[in-house]
Tab-separated table of C-alpha atoms in Angstrom:
chain	number	residue	atom	x	y	z
A	1	UNK	CA	95.458	83.916	36.814
A	2	UNK	CA	94.681	80.172	36.893
A	3	UNK	CA	92.039	78.749	39.374
A	4	UNK	CA	90.989	75.511	41.294
A	5	UNK	CA	88.398	74.886	43.174
A	6	UNK	CA	89.046	72.168	46.103
A	7	UNK	CA	85.191	71.018	46.473
A	8	UNK	CA	84.246	70.754	49.635
A	9	UNK	CA	87.734	71.697	51.258
A	10	UNK	CA	89.296	74.717	52.831
A	11	UNK	CA	92.846	75.526	52.014
A	12	UNK	CA	95.792	75.553	54.680
A	13	UNK	CA	98.955	75.171	52.637
A	14	UNK	CA	100.323	75.442	48.493
A	15	UNK	CA	103.750	74.431	47.911
A	16	UNK	CA	105.367	74.698	44.629
A	17	UNK	CA	107.621	71.330	43.728
A	18	UNK	CA	111.139	71.807	43.509
A	19	UNK	CA	111.755	69.873	41.145
A	20	UNK	CA	108.773	71.074	38.512
A	21	UNK	CA	107.502	74.230	37.910
A	22	UNK	CA	104.285	72.782	36.806
A	23	UNK	CA	103.195	70.784	39.937
A	24	UNK	CA	101.954	72.308	43.235
A	25	UNK	CA	100.589	70.249	46.198
A	26	UNK	CA	97.731	72.035	48.373
A	27	UNK	CA	96.804	70.499	52.136
A	28	UNK	CA	93.232	71.356	52.641
A	29	UNK	CA	90.805	70.398	55.309
A	30	UNK	CA	86.934	69.689	55.320
A	31	UNK	CA	84.867	72.202	57.725
A	32	UNK	CA	87.643	74.512	58.325
A	33	UNK	CA	89.720	72.088	59.751
A	34	UNK	CA	87.575	72.398	62.578
A	35	UNK	CA	86.500	68.520	62.435
A	36	UNK	CA	86.305	65.998	59.743
A	37	UNK	CA	88.646	64.601	57.005
A	38	UNK	CA	91.749	65.930	55.190
A	39	UNK	CA	92.624	66.524	51.508
A	40	UNK	CA	96.237	66.539	50.139
A	41	UNK	CA	95.998	67.532	46.334
A	42	UNK	CA	98.557	66.971	43.726
A	43	UNK	CA	97.515	69.827	40.864
A	44	UNK	CA	99.354	70.176	37.566
A	45	UNK	CA	99.612	73.455	35.539
A	46	UNK	CA	99.061	72.335	32.137
A	47	UNK	CA	97.292	74.362	28.901
A	48	UNK	CA	94.140	74.150	29.678
A	49	UNK	CA	94.425	75.077	33.299
A	50	UNK	CA	94.567	73.532	36.954
A	51	UNK	CA	94.315	69.899	36.702
A	52	UNK	CA	94.135	67.477	39.923
A	53	UNK	CA	96.802	64.925	39.199
A	54	UNK	CA	96.278	62.716	42.783
A	55	UNK	CA	95.040	63.187	46.022
A	56	UNK	CA	94.947	61.376	49.099
A	57	UNK	CA	92.139	61.422	51.700
A	58	UNK	CA	93.098	61.112	55.439
A	59	UNK	CA	91.056	60.978	58.548
A	60	UNK	CA	91.871	64.384	60.019
A	61	UNK	CA	92.439	67.942	58.823
A	62	UNK	CA	95.960	68.803	57.291
A	63	UNK	CA	97.410	71.895	58.150
A	64	UNK	CA	100.919	71.940	55.824
A	65	UNK	CA	102.777	70.065	53.342
A	66	UNK	CA	106.051	70.113	52.048
A	67	UNK	CA	108.003	68.407	49.053
A	68	UNK	CA	111.103	66.123	49.970
A	69	UNK	CA	113.849	67.578	48.780
A	70	UNK	CA	115.377	64.107	48.224
A	71	UNK	CA	112.624	62.383	46.197
A	72	UNK	CA	110.326	63.959	43.153
A	73	UNK	CA	107.172	62.464	44.336
A	74	UNK	CA	107.276	62.151	47.917
A	75	UNK	CA	105.709	64.905	50.254
A	76	UNK	CA	104.824	65.944	53.806
A	77	UNK	CA	101.809	66.250	55.674
A	78	UNK	CA	101.025	68.189	58.856
A	79	UNK	CA	97.822	66.194	60.876
A	80	UNK	CA	95.658	67.422	62.628
A	81	UNK	CA	95.899	64.340	64.551
A	82	UNK	CA	99.156	64.806	65.704
A	83	UNK	CA	100.602	62.604	62.696
A	84	UNK	CA	103.230	63.212	60.471
A	85	UNK	CA	103.015	61.494	56.832
A	86	UNK	CA	104.722	60.738	53.979
A	87	UNK	CA	103.082	60.018	50.863
A	88	UNK	CA	104.340	59.188	47.480
A	89	UNK	CA	102.486	60.170	44.512
A	90	UNK	CA	103.105	56.765	42.671
A	91	UNK	CA	101.623	55.014	45.428
A	92	UNK	CA	97.685	54.402	45.355
A	93	UNK	CA	96.093	55.951	48.371
A	94	UNK	CA	98.092	55.140	51.517
A	95	UNK	CA	101.191	57.207	52.927
A	96	UNK	CA	104.411	54.980	52.868
A	97	UNK	CA	105.163	56.165	56.435
A	98	UNK	CA	103.316	57.772	59.410
A	99	UNK	CA	104.983	59.140	62.205
A	100	UNK	CA	102.630	59.975	65.166
A	101	UNK	CA	104.630	61.250	68.862
A	102	UNK	CA	103.258	64.342	68.666
A	103	UNK	CA	100.069	65.157	71.601
A	104	UNK	CA	98.650	67.575	70.034
A	105	UNK	CA	97.593	69.125	65.933
A	106	UNK	CA	100.458	69.346	63.985
A	107	UNK	CA	100.942	72.701	62.248
A	108	UNK	CA	104.339	72.706	60.421
A	109	UNK	CA	106.619	70.372	58.105
A	110	UNK	CA	109.789	71.606	56.457
A	111	UNK	CA	112.204	69.962	54.945
A	112	UNK	CA	116.475	70.660	55.211
A	113	UNK	CA	117.041	72.059	52.106
A	114	UNK	CA	121.109	71.418	53.192
A	115	UNK	CA	121.167	68.161	54.189
A	116	UNK	CA	118.712	66.526	52.887
A	117	UNK	CA	118.207	63.420	54.820
A	118	UNK	CA	116.192	65.165	57.446
A	119	UNK	CA	112.819	66.823	58.008
A	120	UNK	CA	111.208	68.616	61.033
A	121	UNK	CA	107.595	69.079	62.461
A	122	UNK	CA	105.995	71.349	64.857
A	123	UNK	CA	103.274	71.138	67.122
A	124	UNK	CA	100.443	72.707	69.398
A	125	UNK	CA	101.967	70.653	72.028
A	126	UNK	CA	105.111	72.527	72.498
A	127	UNK	CA	107.682	70.590	70.424
A	128	UNK	CA	109.468	70.406	67.252
A	129	UNK	CA	110.754	67.267	66.499
A	130	UNK	CA	113.609	66.575	64.046
A	131	UNK	CA	113.041	63.452	61.781
A	132	UNK	CA	114.618	61.070	59.451
A	133	UNK	CA	111.956	59.325	56.921
A	134	UNK	CA	114.353	55.997	56.838
A	135	UNK	CA	113.640	56.067	61.054
A	136	UNK	CA	110.727	54.971	62.959
A	137	UNK	CA	111.065	57.376	65.932
A	138	UNK	CA	112.635	61.143	65.689
A	139	UNK	CA	116.136	62.194	66.044
A	140	UNK	CA	115.316	65.182	68.527
A	141	UNK	CA	112.832	67.340	70.172
A	142	UNK	CA	113.302	70.525	70.825
A	143	UNK	CA	110.681	72.015	73.617
A	144	UNK	CA	109.500	75.518	72.879
A	145	UNK	CA	107.025	75.381	76.170
A	146	UNK	CA	104.380	77.297	73.714
A	147	UNK	CA	102.028	75.987	70.674
A	148	UNK	CA	104.699	76.434	67.518
A	149	UNK	CA	102.572	77.379	64.026
A	150	UNK	CA	105.837	77.103	62.349
A	151	UNK	CA	109.421	75.615	61.860
A	152	UNK	CA	112.259	75.765	59.249
A	153	UNK	CA	115.319	74.892	58.810
A	154	UNK	CA	117.768	77.923	57.711
A	155	UNK	CA	118.510	77.547	53.724
A	156	UNK	CA	122.064	78.599	54.411
A	157	UNK	CA	122.782	75.965	57.479
A	158	UNK	CA	121.660	72.404	58.010
A	159	UNK	CA	121.812	72.435	61.993
A	160	UNK	CA	120.100	75.255	62.224
A	161	UNK	CA	116.334	75.477	63.233
A	162	UNK	CA	113.934	78.678	63.652
A	163	UNK	CA	110.637	78.916	65.039
A	164	UNK	CA	107.751	80.871	65.727
A	165	UNK	CA	105.174	80.886	68.243
A	166	UNK	CA	102.198	81.754	70.114
A	167	UNK	CA	103.911	83.419	73.084
A	168	UNK	CA	105.243	85.842	70.192
A	169	UNK	CA	109.165	84.937	70.511
A	170	UNK	CA	111.438	83.636	67.557
A	171	UNK	CA	113.836	80.834	68.546
A	172	UNK	CA	116.729	79.829	67.046
A	173	UNK	CA	118.273	76.706	67.793
A	174	UNK	CA	121.942	75.264	66.867
A	175	UNK	CA	121.778	70.990	66.585
A	176	UNK	CA	125.377	71.205	66.690
A	177	UNK	CA	125.615	72.481	70.560
A	178	UNK	CA	125.520	69.905	73.110
A	179	UNK	CA	122.486	68.707	74.932
A	180	UNK	CA	122.118	70.300	77.802
A	181	UNK	CA	119.606	72.794	79.497
A	182	UNK	CA	118.826	74.683	76.709
A	183	UNK	CA	118.209	72.137	74.125
A	184	UNK	CA	120.454	73.716	71.509
A	185	UNK	CA	118.604	76.386	71.883
A	186	UNK	CA	121.010	79.511	71.413
A	187	UNK	CA	118.483	82.818	70.990
A	188	UNK	CA	114.855	83.709	71.894
A	189	UNK	CA	113.725	87.316	70.533
A	190	UNK	CA	110.743	88.931	71.688
A	191	UNK	CA	109.063	90.003	68.472
A	192	UNK	CA	106.680	92.583	70.170
A	193	UNK	CA	109.854	94.334	71.193
A	194	UNK	CA	109.967	97.580	69.395
A	195	UNK	CA	112.834	98.667	67.637
A	196	UNK	CA	115.132	101.031	69.486
A	197	UNK	CA	114.469	104.789	68.091
A	198	UNK	CA	117.137	106.423	66.119
A	199	UNK	CA	119.016	109.287	67.052
A	200	UNK	CA	116.523	112.343	67.702
A	201	UNK	CA	113.064	110.749	67.508
A	202	UNK	CA	111.049	109.534	70.284
A	203	UNK	CA	111.229	106.353	71.368
A	204	UNK	CA	108.399	104.038	69.563
A	205	UNK	CA	105.434	102.651	71.786
A	206	UNK	CA	105.866	98.851	72.493
A	207	UNK	CA	102.717	96.574	71.630
A	208	UNK	CA	101.257	93.786	73.958
A	209	UNK	CA	102.365	90.309	72.975
A	210	UNK	CA	100.012	88.531	70.426
A	211	UNK	CA	100.442	84.968	68.488
A	212	UNK	CA	102.975	84.767	65.832
A	213	UNK	CA	101.694	82.219	62.853
A	214	UNK	CA	104.405	82.578	60.454
A	215	UNK	CA	108.188	83.516	59.501
A	216	UNK	CA	110.747	82.855	56.744
A	217	UNK	CA	114.570	82.821	56.533
A	218	UNK	CA	115.469	85.555	53.456
A	219	UNK	CA	117.106	83.406	50.713
A	220	UNK	CA	119.814	85.662	50.206
A	221	UNK	CA	121.052	87.630	53.480
A	222	UNK	CA	121.696	84.596	56.032
A	223	UNK	CA	120.749	86.134	58.939
A	224	UNK	CA	117.458	87.594	58.283
A	225	UNK	CA	114.334	86.424	59.375
A	226	UNK	CA	110.812	87.600	58.650
A	227	UNK	CA	108.126	87.013	60.996
A	228	UNK	CA	103.797	87.768	61.214
A	229	UNK	CA	100.857	87.208	63.364
A	230	UNK	CA	97.847	87.962	64.717
A	231	UNK	CA	98.658	91.826	65.211
A	232	UNK	CA	99.172	92.521	61.551
A	233	UNK	CA	102.704	93.454	61.442
A	234	UNK	CA	105.677	92.165	59.370
A	235	UNK	CA	108.618	91.955	61.034
A	236	UNK	CA	112.072	91.606	59.866
A	237	UNK	CA	114.935	90.846	61.953
A	238	UNK	CA	118.820	90.735	61.797
A	239	UNK	CA	119.681	87.897	64.107
A	240	UNK	CA	123.606	89.272	64.402
A	241	UNK	CA	121.507	92.190	66.564
A	242	UNK	CA	118.118	90.773	67.359
A	243	UNK	CA	118.745	92.612	70.788
A	244	UNK	CA	117.956	95.809	68.637
A	245	UNK	CA	114.484	94.890	67.511
A	246	UNK	CA	113.224	94.737	64.159
A	247	UNK	CA	114.848	96.407	61.224
A	248	UNK	CA	111.473	96.706	59.294
A	249	UNK	CA	108.319	96.500	60.490
A	250	UNK	CA	105.798	96.890	58.066
A	251	UNK	CA	101.801	97.725	58.235
A	252	UNK	CA	98.992	97.336	55.990
A	253	UNK	CA	97.283	94.158	56.595
A	254	UNK	CA	93.599	94.577	58.367
A	255	UNK	CA	93.633	91.002	59.825
A	256	UNK	CA	96.034	88.499	61.121
A	257	UNK	CA	98.888	87.259	58.717
A	258	UNK	CA	98.551	83.544	58.546
A	259	UNK	CA	101.993	82.641	56.007
A	260	UNK	CA	104.683	84.740	54.263
A	261	UNK	CA	107.470	83.810	52.078
A	262	UNK	CA	110.440	85.929	51.045
A	263	UNK	CA	111.104	85.762	47.225
A	264	UNK	CA	113.379	82.948	45.800
A	265	UNK	CA	114.300	85.622	42.872
A	266	UNK	CA	114.900	88.962	44.998
A	267	UNK	CA	116.263	89.381	48.447
A	268	UNK	CA	114.342	92.407	49.032
A	269	UNK	CA	111.070	90.909	48.091
A	270	UNK	CA	108.322	88.767	50.457
A	271	UNK	CA	104.805	87.694	49.737
A	272	UNK	CA	102.334	87.413	52.846
A	273	UNK	CA	98.756	85.926	53.177
A	274	UNK	CA	96.350	87.215	55.481
A	275	UNK	CA	92.515	86.721	56.960
A	276	UNK	CA	91.811	90.542	55.414
A	277	UNK	CA	91.655	88.209	52.327
A	278	UNK	CA	94.258	89.367	50.484
A	279	UNK	CA	97.728	88.615	49.466
A	280	UNK	CA	100.404	91.507	49.667
A	281	UNK	CA	103.551	92.223	47.699
A	282	UNK	CA	106.309	93.978	50.139
A	283	UNK	CA	109.666	95.391	49.507
A	284	UNK	CA	111.820	95.715	53.154
A	285	UNK	CA	113.592	98.461	51.697
A	286	UNK	CA	117.270	96.999	51.390
A	287	UNK	CA	117.506	96.696	47.496
A	288	UNK	CA	118.560	100.528	47.978
A	289	UNK	CA	121.783	99.387	48.915
A	290	UNK	CA	123.409	99.702	52.565
A	291	UNK	CA	126.393	102.362	53.596
A	292	UNK	CA	124.564	104.809	51.260
A	293	UNK	CA	123.427	108.182	52.426
A	294	UNK	CA	119.835	107.112	51.648
A	295	UNK	CA	120.429	103.724	52.984
A	296	UNK	CA	123.089	103.628	56.012
A	297	UNK	CA	124.669	100.633	57.265
A	298	UNK	CA	122.281	98.267	58.761
A	299	UNK	CA	125.169	97.045	61.672
A	300	UNK	CA	125.440	101.091	62.523
A	301	UNK	CA	121.753	101.558	62.197
A	302	UNK	CA	119.178	99.341	63.447
A	303	UNK	CA	116.020	100.801	61.562
A	304	UNK	CA	118.258	100.628	58.270
A	305	UNK	CA	115.926	98.935	56.712
A	306	UNK	CA	112.585	100.824	57.861
A	307	UNK	CA	112.256	101.953	53.866
A	308	UNK	CA	109.911	98.905	53.547
A	309	UNK	CA	106.467	99.651	51.602
A	310	UNK	CA	103.832	97.590	50.388
A	311	UNK	CA	104.018	97.251	46.520
A	312	UNK	CA	100.517	95.731	45.741
A	313	UNK	CA	97.970	93.044	46.557
A	314	UNK	CA	95.805	90.212	45.092
A	315	UNK	CA	92.030	90.532	45.940
A	316	UNK	CA	90.617	88.131	44.915
A	317	UNK	CA	90.076	85.349	47.386
A	318	UNK	CA	86.392	85.619	49.421
A	319	UNK	CA	87.613	84.467	52.794
A	320	UNK	CA	90.915	83.765	54.788
A	321	UNK	CA	93.888	83.559	52.977
A	322	UNK	CA	96.249	81.084	54.237
A	323	UNK	CA	98.805	80.038	51.748
A	324	UNK	CA	101.183	81.446	49.313
A	325	UNK	CA	104.334	80.158	47.940
A	326	UNK	CA	106.587	81.530	45.205
A	327	UNK	CA	107.394	79.225	42.138
A	328	UNK	CA	111.771	78.494	42.302
A	329	UNK	CA	111.725	78.508	38.141
A	330	UNK	CA	111.189	80.980	35.373
A	331	UNK	CA	110.531	84.459	35.877
A	332	UNK	CA	110.323	86.075	39.313
A	333	UNK	CA	106.861	86.936	39.650
A	334	UNK	CA	105.027	83.405	39.565
A	335	UNK	CA	103.386	82.279	42.783
A	336	UNK	CA	100.329	80.374	44.187
A	337	UNK	CA	97.945	81.226	46.563
A	338	UNK	CA	94.572	79.204	48.549
A	339	UNK	CA	92.500	80.214	51.237
A	340	UNK	CA	89.104	79.042	52.936
A	341	UNK	CA	87.112	79.903	50.141
A	342	UNK	CA	87.880	76.337	48.518
A	343	UNK	CA	89.979	78.423	45.945
A	344	UNK	CA	93.770	77.638	44.830
A	345	UNK	CA	94.773	80.531	42.501
A	346	UNK	CA	98.572	80.903	40.398
A	347	UNK	CA	99.571	84.208	39.054
A	348	UNK	CA	102.046	86.870	38.370
A	349	UNK	CA	102.993	89.027	41.349
A	350	UNK	CA	104.630	91.491	38.533
A	351	UNK	CA	101.075	92.388	37.593
A	352	UNK	CA	100.088	93.848	41.020
A	353	UNK	CA	103.292	95.262	41.806
A	354	UNK	CA	103.482	99.488	41.645
């Protein structure tokens, strides 16, 4: 396990470069993001450990970052002052572009993996904005009417956008639809709705809505999305039958789940970071295969993936863990985590999986 100290700054997000397996970015904030500056670290993984190749200081907290999919040296930040900034690690000190349309803190930024000339941001102001890095103003604004902690483009479609918000809803937008009263909204799924009962079992008890903090698209199954948040539960949904509720519910974390990420290598594995100071690896149970006696077809049986379970945990952090990411290259287990303990860790998830 490799470790780096972000002295004086509490980590909020860690992201591997999509171009280099030895480079990661960390978005961090002074004073736990409550007040003060932010710092964006560019870290290199070397034979001598993790070294800071470069960093950029900002006037307000940073809550997220993401690498450009079009340029290996550029990356975005989400700022507490409502700004979205584009940095180039070959340019000293200052961002090469800044956008300030959001009225409140920006909590997430995400680059389109398919149409690589667009990215998005989501904010406490209840909006998602679509941007082109060459334009000075946003292209589209998608209202969610609630604090939107996480928004993403689908990795399978350049025009599909998803988000989770403080009102406990998973929303899906299709930018190809006409701009109308729905503002491209095609689906709004209440995350807290319990799954429909299986034959011969009592109906599950519903839970009160709570803030959804994170979500991610499965990289291999284009209709599967995982969500998590304040109620500590990880849920996976099949958007083809979202009305049936979650297809898997994974309990286990002791406090809110702040970030999750599906594996880029294995279709059933996901990684979570929680306020309980742990990172955990999970399977959603789908690797058993659909349509068999042990694993019914999901289109016929809504809880077919209910065999999901925790596969292991990493408990080296000593404060809230707020960011995790998988390495896209090499063996399928390498990942990174960061948290409020001012530490960035790079480790092999295979070493903790049981």
